[in-house]
CSV table of C-alpha atoms in Angstrom, one decimal:
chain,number,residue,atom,x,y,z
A,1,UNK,CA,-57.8,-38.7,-71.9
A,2,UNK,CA,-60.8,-40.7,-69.6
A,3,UNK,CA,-59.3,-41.8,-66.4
A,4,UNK,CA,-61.1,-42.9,-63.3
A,5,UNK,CA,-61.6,-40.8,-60.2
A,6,UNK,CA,-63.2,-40.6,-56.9
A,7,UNK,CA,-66.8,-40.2,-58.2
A,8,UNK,CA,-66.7,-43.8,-59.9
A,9,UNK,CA,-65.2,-46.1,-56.7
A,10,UNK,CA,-69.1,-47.4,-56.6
A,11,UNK,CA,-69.5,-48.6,-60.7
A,12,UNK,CA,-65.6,-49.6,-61.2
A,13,UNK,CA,-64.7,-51.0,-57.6
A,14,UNK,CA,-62.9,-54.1,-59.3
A,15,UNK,CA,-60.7,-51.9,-61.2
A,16,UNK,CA,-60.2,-49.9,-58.4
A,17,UNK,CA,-59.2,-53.4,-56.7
A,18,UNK,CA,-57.0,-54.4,-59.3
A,19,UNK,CA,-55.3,-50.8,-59.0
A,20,UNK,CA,-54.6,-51.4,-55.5
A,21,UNK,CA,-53.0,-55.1,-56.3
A,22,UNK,CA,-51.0,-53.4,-59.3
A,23,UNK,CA,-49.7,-50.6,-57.3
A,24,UNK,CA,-48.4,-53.4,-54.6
A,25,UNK,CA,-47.0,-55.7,-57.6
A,26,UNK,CA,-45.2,-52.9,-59.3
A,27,UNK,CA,-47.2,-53.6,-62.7
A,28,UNK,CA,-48.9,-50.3,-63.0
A,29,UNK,CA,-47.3,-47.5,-64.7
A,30,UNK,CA,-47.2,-44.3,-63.3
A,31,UNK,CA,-47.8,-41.2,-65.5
A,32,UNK,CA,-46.2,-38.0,-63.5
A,33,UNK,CA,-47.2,-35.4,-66.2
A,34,UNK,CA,-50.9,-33.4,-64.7
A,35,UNK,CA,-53.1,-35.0,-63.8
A,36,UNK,CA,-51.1,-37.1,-62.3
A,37,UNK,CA,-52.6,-41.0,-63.4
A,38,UNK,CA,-52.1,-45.2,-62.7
A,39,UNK,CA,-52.0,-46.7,-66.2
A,40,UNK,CA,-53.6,-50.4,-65.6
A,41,UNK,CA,-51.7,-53.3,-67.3
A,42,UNK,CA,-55.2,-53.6,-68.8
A,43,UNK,CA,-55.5,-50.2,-70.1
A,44,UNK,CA,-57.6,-48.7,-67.9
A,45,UNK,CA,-56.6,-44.9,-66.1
A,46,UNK,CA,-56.8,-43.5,-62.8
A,47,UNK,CA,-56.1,-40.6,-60.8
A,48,UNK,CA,-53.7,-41.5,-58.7
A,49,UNK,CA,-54.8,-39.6,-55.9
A,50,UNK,CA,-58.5,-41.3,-56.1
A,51,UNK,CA,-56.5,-44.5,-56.1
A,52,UNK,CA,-54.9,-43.5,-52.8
A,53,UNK,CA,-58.0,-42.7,-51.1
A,54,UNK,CA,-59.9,-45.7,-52.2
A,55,UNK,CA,-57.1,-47.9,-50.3
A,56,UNK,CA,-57.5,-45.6,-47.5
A,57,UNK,CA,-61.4,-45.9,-47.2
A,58,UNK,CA,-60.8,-49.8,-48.1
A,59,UNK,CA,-58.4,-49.8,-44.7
A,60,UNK,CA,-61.4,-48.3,-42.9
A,61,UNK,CA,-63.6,-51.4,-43.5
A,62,UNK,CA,-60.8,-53.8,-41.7
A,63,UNK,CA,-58.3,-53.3,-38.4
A,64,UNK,CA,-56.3,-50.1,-39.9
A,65,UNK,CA,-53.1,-51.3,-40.7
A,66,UNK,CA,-50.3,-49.2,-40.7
A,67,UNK,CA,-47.3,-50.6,-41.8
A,68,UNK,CA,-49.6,-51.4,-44.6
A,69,UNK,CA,-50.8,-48.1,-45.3
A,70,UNK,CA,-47.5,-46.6,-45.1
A,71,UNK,CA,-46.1,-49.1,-47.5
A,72,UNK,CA,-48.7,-48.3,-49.9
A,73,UNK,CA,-48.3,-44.5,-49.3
A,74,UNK,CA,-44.8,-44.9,-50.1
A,75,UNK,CA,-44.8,-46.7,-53.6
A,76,UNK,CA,-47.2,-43.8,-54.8
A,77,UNK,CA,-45.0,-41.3,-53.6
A,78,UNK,CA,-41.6,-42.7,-54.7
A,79,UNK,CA,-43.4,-42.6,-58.3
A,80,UNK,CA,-44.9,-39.4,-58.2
A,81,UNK,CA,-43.7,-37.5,-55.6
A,82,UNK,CA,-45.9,-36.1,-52.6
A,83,UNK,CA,-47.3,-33.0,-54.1
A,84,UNK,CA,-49.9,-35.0,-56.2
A,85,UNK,CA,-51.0,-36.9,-52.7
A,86,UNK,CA,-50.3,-34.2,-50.1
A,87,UNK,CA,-54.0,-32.8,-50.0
A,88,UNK,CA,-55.6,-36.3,-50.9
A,89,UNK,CA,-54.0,-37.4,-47.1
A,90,UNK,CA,-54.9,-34.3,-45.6
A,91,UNK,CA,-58.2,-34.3,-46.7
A,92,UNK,CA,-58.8,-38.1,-45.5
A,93,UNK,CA,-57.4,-37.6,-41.8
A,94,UNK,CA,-59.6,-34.1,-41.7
A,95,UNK,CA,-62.8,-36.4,-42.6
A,96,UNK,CA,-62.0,-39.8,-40.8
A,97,UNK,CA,-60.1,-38.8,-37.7
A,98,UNK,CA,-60.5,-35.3,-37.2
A,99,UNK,CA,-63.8,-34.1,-37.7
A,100,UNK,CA,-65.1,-37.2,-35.9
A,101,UNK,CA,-63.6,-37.2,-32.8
A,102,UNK,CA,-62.6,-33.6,-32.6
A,103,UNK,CA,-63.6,-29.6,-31.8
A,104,UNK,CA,-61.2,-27.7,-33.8
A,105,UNK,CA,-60.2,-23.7,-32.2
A,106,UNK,CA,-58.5,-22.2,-34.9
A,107,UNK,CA,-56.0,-18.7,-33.3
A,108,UNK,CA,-53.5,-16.5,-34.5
A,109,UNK,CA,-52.7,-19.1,-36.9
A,110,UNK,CA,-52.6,-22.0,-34.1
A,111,UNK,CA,-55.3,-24.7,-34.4
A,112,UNK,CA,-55.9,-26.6,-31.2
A,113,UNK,CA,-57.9,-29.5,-31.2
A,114,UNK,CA,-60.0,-31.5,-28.5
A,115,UNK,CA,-61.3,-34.5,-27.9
A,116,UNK,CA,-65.3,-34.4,-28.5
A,117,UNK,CA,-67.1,-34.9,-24.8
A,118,UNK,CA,-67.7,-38.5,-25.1
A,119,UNK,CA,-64.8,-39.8,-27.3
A,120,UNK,CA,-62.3,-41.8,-25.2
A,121,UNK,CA,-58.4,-41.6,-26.3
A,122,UNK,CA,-59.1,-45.5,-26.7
A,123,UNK,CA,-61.8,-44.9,-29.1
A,124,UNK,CA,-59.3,-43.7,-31.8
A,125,UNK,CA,-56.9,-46.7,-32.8
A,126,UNK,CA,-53.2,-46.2,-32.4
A,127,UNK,CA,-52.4,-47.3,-35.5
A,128,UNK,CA,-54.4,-44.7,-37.2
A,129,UNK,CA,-52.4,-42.0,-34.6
A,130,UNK,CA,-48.9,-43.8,-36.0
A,131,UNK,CA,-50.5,-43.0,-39.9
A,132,UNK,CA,-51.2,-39.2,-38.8
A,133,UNK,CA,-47.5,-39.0,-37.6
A,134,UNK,CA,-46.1,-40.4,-40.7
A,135,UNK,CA,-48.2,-38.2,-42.8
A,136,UNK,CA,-47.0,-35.3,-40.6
A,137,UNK,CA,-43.3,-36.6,-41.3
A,138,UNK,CA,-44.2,-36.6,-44.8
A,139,UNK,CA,-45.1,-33.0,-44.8
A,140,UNK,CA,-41.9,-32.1,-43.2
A,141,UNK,CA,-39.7,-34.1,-45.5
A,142,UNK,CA,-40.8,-33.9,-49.0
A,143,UNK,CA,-43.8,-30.6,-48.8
A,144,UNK,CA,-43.5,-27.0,-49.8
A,145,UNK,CA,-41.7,-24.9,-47.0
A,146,UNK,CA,-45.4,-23.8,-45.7
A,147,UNK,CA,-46.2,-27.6,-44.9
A,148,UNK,CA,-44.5,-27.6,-42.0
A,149,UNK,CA,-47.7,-25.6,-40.4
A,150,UNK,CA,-49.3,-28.6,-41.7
A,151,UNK,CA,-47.1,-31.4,-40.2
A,152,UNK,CA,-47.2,-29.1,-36.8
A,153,UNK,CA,-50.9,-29.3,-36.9
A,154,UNK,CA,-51.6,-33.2,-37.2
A,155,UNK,CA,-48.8,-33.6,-34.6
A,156,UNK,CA,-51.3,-31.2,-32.4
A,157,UNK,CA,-53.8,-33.5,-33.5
A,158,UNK,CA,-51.8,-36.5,-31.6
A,159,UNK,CA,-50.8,-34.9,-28.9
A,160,UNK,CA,-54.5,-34.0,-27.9
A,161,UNK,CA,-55.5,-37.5,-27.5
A,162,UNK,CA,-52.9,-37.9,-24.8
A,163,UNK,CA,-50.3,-39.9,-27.1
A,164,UNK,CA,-46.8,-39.7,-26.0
A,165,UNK,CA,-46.0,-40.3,-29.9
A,166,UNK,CA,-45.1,-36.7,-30.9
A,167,UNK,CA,-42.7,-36.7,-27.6
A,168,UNK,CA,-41.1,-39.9,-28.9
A,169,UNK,CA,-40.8,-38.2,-32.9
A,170,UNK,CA,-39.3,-34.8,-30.5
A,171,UNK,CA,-36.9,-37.3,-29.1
A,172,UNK,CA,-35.5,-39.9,-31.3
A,173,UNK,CA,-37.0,-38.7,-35.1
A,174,UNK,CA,-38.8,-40.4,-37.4
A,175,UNK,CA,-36.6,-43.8,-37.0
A,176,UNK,CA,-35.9,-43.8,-40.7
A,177,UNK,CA,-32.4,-43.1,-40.3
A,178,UNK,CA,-30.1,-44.9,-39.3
A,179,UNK,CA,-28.4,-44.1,-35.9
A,180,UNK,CA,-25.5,-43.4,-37.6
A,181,UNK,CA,-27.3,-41.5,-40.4
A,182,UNK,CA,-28.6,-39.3,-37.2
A,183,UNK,CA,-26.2,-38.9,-35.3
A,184,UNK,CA,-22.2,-39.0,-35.1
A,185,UNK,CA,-20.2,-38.3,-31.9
A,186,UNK,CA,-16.3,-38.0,-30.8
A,187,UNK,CA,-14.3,-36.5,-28.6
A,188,UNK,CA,-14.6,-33.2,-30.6
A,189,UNK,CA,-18.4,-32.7,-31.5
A,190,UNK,CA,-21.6,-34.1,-30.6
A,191,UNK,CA,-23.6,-34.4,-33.8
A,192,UNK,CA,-27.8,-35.1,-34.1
A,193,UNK,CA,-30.5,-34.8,-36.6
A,194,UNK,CA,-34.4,-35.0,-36.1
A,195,UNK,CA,-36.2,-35.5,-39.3
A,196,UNK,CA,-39.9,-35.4,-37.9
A,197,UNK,CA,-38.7,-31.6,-36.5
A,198,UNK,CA,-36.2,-31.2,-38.7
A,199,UNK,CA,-33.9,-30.1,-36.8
A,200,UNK,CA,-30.1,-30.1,-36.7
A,201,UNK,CA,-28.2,-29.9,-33.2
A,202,UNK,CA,-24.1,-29.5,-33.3
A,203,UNK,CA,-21.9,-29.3,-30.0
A,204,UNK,CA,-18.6,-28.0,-30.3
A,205,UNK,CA,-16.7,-29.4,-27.6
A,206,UNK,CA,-13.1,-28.9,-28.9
A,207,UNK,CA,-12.4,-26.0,-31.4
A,208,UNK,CA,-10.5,-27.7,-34.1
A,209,UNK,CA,-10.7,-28.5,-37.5
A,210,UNK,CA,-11.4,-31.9,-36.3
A,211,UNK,CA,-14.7,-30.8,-34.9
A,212,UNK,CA,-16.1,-28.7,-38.1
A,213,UNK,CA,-14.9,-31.0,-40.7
A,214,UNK,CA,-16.6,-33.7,-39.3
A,215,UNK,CA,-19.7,-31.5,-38.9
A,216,UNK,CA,-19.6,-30.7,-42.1
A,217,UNK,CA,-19.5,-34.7,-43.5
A,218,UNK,CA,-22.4,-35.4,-41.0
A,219,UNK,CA,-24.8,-32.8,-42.7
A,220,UNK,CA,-23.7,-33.5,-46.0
A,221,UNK,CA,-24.1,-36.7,-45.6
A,222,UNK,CA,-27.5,-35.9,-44.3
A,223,UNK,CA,-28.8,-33.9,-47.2
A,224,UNK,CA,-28.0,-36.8,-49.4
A,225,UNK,CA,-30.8,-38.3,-47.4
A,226,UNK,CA,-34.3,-38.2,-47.3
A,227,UNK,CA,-34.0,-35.0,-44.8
A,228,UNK,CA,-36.3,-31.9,-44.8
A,229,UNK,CA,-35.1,-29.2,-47.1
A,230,UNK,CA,-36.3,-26.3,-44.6
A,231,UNK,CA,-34.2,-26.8,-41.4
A,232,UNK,CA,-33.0,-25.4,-38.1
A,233,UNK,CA,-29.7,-25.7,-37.5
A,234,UNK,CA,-29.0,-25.3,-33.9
A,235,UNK,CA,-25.5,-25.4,-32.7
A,236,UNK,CA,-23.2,-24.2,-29.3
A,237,UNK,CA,-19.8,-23.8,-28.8
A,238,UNK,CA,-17.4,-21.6,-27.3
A,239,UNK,CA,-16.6,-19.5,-30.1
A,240,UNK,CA,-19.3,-17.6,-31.8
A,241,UNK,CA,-17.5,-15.9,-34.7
A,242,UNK,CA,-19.7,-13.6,-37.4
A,243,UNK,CA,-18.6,-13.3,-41.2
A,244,UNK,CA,-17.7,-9.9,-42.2
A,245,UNK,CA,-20.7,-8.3,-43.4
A,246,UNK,CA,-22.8,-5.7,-41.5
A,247,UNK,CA,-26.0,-6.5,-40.9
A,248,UNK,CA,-26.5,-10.2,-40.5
A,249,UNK,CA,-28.5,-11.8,-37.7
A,250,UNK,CA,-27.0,-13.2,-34.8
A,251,UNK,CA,-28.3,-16.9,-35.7
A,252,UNK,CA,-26.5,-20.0,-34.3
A,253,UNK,CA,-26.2,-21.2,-38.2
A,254,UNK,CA,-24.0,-17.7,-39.1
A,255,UNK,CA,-21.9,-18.6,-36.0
A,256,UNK,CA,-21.6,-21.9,-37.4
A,257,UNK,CA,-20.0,-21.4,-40.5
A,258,UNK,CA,-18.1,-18.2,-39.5
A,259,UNK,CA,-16.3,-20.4,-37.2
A,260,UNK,CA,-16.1,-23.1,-39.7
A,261,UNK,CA,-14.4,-20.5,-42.3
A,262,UNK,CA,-11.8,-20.3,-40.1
A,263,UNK,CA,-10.1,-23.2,-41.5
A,264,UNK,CA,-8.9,-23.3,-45.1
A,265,UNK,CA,-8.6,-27.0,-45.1
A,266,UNK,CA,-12.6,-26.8,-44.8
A,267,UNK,CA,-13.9,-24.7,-48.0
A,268,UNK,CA,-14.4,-27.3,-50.2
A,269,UNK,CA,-16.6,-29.3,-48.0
A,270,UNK,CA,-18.4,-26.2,-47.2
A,271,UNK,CA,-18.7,-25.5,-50.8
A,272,UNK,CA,-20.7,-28.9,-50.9
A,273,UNK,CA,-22.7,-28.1,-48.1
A,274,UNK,CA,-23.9,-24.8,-50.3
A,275,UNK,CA,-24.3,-27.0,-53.2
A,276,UNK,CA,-26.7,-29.4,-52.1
A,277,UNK,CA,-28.4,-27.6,-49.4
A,278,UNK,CA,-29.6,-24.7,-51.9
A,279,UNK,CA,-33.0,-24.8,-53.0
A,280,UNK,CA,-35.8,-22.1,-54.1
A,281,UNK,CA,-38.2,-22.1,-51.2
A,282,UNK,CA,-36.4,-23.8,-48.7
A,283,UNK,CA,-35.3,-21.7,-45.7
A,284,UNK,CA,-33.4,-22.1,-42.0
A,285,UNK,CA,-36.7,-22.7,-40.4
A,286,UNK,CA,-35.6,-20.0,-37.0
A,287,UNK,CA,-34.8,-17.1,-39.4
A,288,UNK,CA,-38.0,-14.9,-40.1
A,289,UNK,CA,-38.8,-12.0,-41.9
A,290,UNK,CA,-36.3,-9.9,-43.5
A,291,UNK,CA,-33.8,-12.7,-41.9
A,292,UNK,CA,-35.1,-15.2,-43.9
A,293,UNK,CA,-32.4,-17.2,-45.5
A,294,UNK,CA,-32.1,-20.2,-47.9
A,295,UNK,CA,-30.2,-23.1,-46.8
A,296,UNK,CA,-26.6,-22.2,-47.6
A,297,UNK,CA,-26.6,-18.8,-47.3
A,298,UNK,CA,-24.1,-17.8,-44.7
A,299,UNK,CA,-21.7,-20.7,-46.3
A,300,UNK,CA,-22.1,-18.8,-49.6
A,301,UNK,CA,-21.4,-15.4,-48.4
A,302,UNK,CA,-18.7,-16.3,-46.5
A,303,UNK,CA,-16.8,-18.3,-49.3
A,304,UNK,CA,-17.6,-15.3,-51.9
A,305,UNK,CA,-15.5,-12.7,-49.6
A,306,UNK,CA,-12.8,-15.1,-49.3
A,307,UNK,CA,-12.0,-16.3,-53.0
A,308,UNK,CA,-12.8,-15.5,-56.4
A,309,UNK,CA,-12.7,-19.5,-57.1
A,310,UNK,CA,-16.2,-19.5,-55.3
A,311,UNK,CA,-18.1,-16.5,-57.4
A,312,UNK,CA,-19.8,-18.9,-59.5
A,313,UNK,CA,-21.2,-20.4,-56.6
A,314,UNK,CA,-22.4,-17.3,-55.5
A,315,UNK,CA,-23.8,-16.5,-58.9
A,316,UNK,CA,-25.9,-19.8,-58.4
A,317,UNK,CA,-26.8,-19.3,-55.0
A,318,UNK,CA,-27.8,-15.5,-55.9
A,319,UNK,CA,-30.1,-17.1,-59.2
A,320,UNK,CA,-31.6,-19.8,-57.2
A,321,UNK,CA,-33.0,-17.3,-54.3
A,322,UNK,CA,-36.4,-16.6,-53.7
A,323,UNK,CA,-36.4,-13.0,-54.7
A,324,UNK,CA,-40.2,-12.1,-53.3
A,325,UNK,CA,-39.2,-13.2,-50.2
A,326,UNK,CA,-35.6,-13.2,-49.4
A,327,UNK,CA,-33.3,-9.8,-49.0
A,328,UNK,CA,-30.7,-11.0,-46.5
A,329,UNK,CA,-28.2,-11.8,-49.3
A,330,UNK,CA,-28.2,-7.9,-50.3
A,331,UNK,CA,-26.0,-7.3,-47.2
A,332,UNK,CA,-23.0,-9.2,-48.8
A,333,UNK,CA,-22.9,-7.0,-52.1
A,334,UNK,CA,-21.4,-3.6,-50.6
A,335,UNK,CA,-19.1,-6.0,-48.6
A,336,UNK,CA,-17.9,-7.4,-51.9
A,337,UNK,CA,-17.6,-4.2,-54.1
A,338,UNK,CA,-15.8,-2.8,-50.7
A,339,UNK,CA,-13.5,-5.7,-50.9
A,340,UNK,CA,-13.1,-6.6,-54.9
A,341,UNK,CA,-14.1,-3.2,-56.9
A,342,UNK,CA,-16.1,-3.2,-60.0
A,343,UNK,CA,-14.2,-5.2,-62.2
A,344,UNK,CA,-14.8,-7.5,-65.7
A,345,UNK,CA,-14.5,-10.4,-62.9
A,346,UNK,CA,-16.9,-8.6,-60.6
A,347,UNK,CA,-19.5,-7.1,-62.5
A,348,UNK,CA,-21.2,-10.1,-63.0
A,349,UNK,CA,-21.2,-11.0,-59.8
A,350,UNK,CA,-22.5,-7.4,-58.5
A,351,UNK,CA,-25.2,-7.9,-61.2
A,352,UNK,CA,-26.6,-11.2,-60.4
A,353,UNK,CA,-26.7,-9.6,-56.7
A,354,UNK,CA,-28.9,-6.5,-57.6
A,355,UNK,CA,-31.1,-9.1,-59.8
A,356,UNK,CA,-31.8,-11.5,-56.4
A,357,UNK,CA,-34.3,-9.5,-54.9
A,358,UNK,CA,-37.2,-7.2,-56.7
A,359,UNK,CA,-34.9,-4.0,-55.8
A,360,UNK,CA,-31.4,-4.1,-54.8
A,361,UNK,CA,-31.2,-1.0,-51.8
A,362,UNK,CA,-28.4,1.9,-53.2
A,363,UNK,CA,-25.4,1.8,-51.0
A,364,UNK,CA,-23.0,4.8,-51.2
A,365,UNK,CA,-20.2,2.1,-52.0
A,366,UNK,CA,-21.6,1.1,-55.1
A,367,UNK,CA,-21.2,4.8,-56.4
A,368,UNK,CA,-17.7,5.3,-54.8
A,369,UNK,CA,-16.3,3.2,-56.9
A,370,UNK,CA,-18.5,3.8,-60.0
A,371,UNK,CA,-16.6,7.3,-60.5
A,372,UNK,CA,-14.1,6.5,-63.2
A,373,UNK,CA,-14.3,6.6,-66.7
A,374,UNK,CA,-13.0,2.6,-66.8
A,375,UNK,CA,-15.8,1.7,-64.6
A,376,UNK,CA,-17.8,3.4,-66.3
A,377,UNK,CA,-17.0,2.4,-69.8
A,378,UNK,CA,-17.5,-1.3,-68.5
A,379,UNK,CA,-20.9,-1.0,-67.2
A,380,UNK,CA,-22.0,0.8,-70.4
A,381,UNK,CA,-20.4,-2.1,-72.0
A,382,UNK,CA,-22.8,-4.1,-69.3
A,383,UNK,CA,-25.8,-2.4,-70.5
A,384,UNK,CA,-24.9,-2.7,-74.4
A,385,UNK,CA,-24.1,-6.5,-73.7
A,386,UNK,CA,-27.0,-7.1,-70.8
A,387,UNK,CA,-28.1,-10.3,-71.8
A,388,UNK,CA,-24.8,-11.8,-71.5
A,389,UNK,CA,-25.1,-10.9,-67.6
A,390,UNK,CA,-28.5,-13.4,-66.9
A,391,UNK,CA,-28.1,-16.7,-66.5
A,392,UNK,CA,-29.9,-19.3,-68.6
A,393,UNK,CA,-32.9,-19.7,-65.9
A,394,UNK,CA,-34.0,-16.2,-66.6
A,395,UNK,CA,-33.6,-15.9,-70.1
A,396,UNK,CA,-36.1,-18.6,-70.0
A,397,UNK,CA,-38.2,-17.4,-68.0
A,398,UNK,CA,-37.8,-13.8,-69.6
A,399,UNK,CA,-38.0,-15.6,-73.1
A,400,UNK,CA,-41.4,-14.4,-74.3
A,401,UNK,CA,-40.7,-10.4,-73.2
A,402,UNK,CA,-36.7,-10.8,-72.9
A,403,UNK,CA,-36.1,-6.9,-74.3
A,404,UNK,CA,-38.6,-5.8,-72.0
A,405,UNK,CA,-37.9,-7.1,-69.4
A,406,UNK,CA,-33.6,-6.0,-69.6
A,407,UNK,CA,-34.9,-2.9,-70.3
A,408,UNK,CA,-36.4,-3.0,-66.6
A,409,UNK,CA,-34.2,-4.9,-64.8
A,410,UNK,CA,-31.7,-2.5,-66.1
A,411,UNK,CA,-33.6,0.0,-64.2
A,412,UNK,CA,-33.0,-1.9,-61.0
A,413,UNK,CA,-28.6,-1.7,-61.5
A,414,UNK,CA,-28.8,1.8,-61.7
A,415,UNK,CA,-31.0,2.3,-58.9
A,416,UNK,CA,-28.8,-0.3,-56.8
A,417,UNK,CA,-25.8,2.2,-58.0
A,418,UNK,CA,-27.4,5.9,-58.0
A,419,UNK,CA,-30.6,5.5,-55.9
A,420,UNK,CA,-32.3,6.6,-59.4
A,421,UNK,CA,-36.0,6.9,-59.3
A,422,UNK,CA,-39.0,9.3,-59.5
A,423,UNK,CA,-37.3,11.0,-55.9
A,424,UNK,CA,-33.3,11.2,-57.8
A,425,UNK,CA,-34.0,11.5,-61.5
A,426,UNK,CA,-31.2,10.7,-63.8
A,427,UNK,CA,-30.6,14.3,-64.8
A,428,UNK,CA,-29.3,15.0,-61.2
A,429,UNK,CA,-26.6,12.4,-61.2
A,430,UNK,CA,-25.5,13.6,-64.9
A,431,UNK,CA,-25.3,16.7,-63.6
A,432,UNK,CA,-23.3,16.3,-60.9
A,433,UNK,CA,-20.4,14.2,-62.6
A,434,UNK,CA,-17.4,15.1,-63.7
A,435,UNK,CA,-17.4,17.1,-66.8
A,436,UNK,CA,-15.3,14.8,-68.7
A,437,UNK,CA,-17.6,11.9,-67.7
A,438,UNK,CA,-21.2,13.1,-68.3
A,439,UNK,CA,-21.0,11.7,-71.7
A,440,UNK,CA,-20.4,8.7,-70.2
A,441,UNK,CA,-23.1,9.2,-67.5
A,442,UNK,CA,-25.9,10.3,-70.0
A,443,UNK,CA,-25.3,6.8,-72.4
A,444,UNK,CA,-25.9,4.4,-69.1
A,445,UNK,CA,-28.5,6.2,-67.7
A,446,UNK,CA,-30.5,7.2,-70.1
């Protein structure tokens, strides 16, 4: 397919003109599949990104305007999406607006920027600060999880000219919510989001149900909303509760729901929270390291302990985790087999924990109660049947080595169980079982 691109504004700038005008009149079609393209009502192809950055130049030429480059900005995206844009825009403010007025000092992964001696704050057109801010916005909103470094280095960018715009975006948000979108307050709880930090802050001022449940509707009625995926959640009140699973970190979020699980009356709305706050790659943006958690997490766990009617929600959440990255979630599953045994209900469950992360830690729990010859007989039943135990996502991602990969993963369950590896080989735990159960024993792990 021949499309258009940056190298070829000079010989086709009509058609590049015409793009622009299509783009506005909603008479260009947008072809999503890579690379991402403009089909011209006259037939004619462009990237779409080298459409976005000839507008941008074109806005150079004349007073920047930039309710008009935002509005531009924002058909592409609704159409596309931001990914096929994101380094397009950061490229253009690195080579219009950075790198000509600034010195860049780049530490410990900070970059601080300063003006260049010589270049006045008046110099650089407000207008073009107010497109750098929405870009920023952009990254938090609608970028991977690491484009928050981005958005947090363009709003360094303002602030180093002097602008008091980043203070107003820490203040108030991006101003494309609503006030009642961004904020709800009673006599109970004091309720506010901040898109451009993303950022939720909850003040409990009366513990009641009252005060959660209405928590609860405010962020789920955020999340239906053009909100970041990777948020803080920030949130005070006199009760700081913890859900009953060892290890967890003392986070205001974990407070937030153990408190919230308090209250019966509340699980199905915090079921919906789970639901459409989980995402691959999205995180609580104040838990790091081996705290890092995915939006939902402590919700999740919580409900799991509390009712089998929420185990397929933990099977989602468990299949939907970032498993290179994220371990937090292995704390639940001793609490569980502690609470719930191995079971035909559990199993799966226990299963889709071990298969979250890269490798499931042994906990002496897990053996405890693997010791009978019923247990037994259903995990051998487990590894006879182990395909029925992944969900759809990984059999398709498995599909092209799926007996391989079982045969590995399987490796992983009885690790999680026995701790066996090169240190504990199999033999040893055969050995060391009952004499009744080593057949058993031998058909599972080996």
């Amino acid at each position: 397919m021949e499309y258009l691109k940056s190298s070829n504004f000079t010989t086709h700038e009509a058609v590049f003109q015409q793009a622009i005008t299509e783009i506005q009149t909603d008479r260009c079609k947008f072809i999503k599949e890579y690379p991402t393209t403009i089909k011209l009502s006259t037939g004619e192809s462009i990237l779409a990104d080298a459409a976005l950055q000839f507008y941008l130049n074109h806005q150079l030429k004349m007073p920047f305007s930039y309710a008009e480059s935002r509005a531009f900005c924002e058909k592409i995206r609704q159409n596309i999406g931001f990914e096929p844009i994101r380094y397009t825009l950061q490229v253009w403010i690195e080579d219009n607006i950075q790198k000509p007025n600034f010195t860049t000092e780049k530490k410990n992964w900070e970059t601080t920027y300063s003006l260049i001696e010589g270049i006045e704050p008046s110099y650089i057109r407000e207008e073009l600060l107010d497109f750098v801010c929405y870009v920023a916005v952009c990254y938090m909103k609608f970028g991977a999880d690491f484009d928050s470094i981005s958005a947090e280095r363009l709003y360094n960018l303002v602030e180093a000219t002097g602008s008091s715009k980043v203070a107003n975006l820490r203040e108030n948000g991006s101003g494309d919510l609503s006030l009642n979108e961004c904020s709800y307050l009673d006599i109970d709880v004091d309720c506010f989001a901040n898109d451009a930090f993303a950022i939720i802050d909850i003040k409990i001022k009366n513990e009641n149900l009252n005060a959660y449940e209405n928590s609860l509707d405010f962020m789920n009625q955020l999340l239906d909303l053009d909100f970041p995926r990777s948020y803080q959640i920030q949130f005070s009140s006199s009760v700081n509760e913890c859900l009953p699973i060892e290890n967890l970190p003392d986070a205001p979020v974990h407070h937030f729901f153990a408190n919230a699980l308090a209250y019966p009356e509340l699980h199905p709305k915090i079921e919906v929270y789970a639901e459409k706050s989980m995402r691959t790659y999205s995180w609580y943006t104040d838990l790091e390291d081996e705290n890092c958690a995915m939006p939902s997490t402590f919700a999740v766990l919580g409900l799991g302990l509390i009712s089998s009617e929420y185990w397929p929600l933990v099977q989602t959440y468990m299949d939907t985790c970032d498993d290179e990255h994220s371990s937090i979630q292995t704390a639940f599953t001793p609490e569980f087999i502690k609470k719930f045994g191995f079971t035909y209900e559990t199993l799966p469950i226990f299963i889709s924990c071990v298969l979250s992360v890269q490798e499931h830690e042994p906990h002496t729990i897990f053996e405890e109660k693997m010791n009978d010859k019923a247990t037994l007989e259903l995990l051998l039943s487990c590894k006879n049947n182990f395909v029925d135990y992944l969900s759809e996502s990984q059999k398709d991602a498995w599909k092209d080595d799926l007996d391989g990969m079982i045969d590995y993963v399987w490796q992983n369950v009885i690790y999680a169980i026995w701790g066996v590896c090169f240190s504990k080989l199999a033999e040893m735990v055969i050995d060391s079982a009952p004499e009744e159960l080593k057949p058993l024993y031998r058909e599972i792990l080996q």
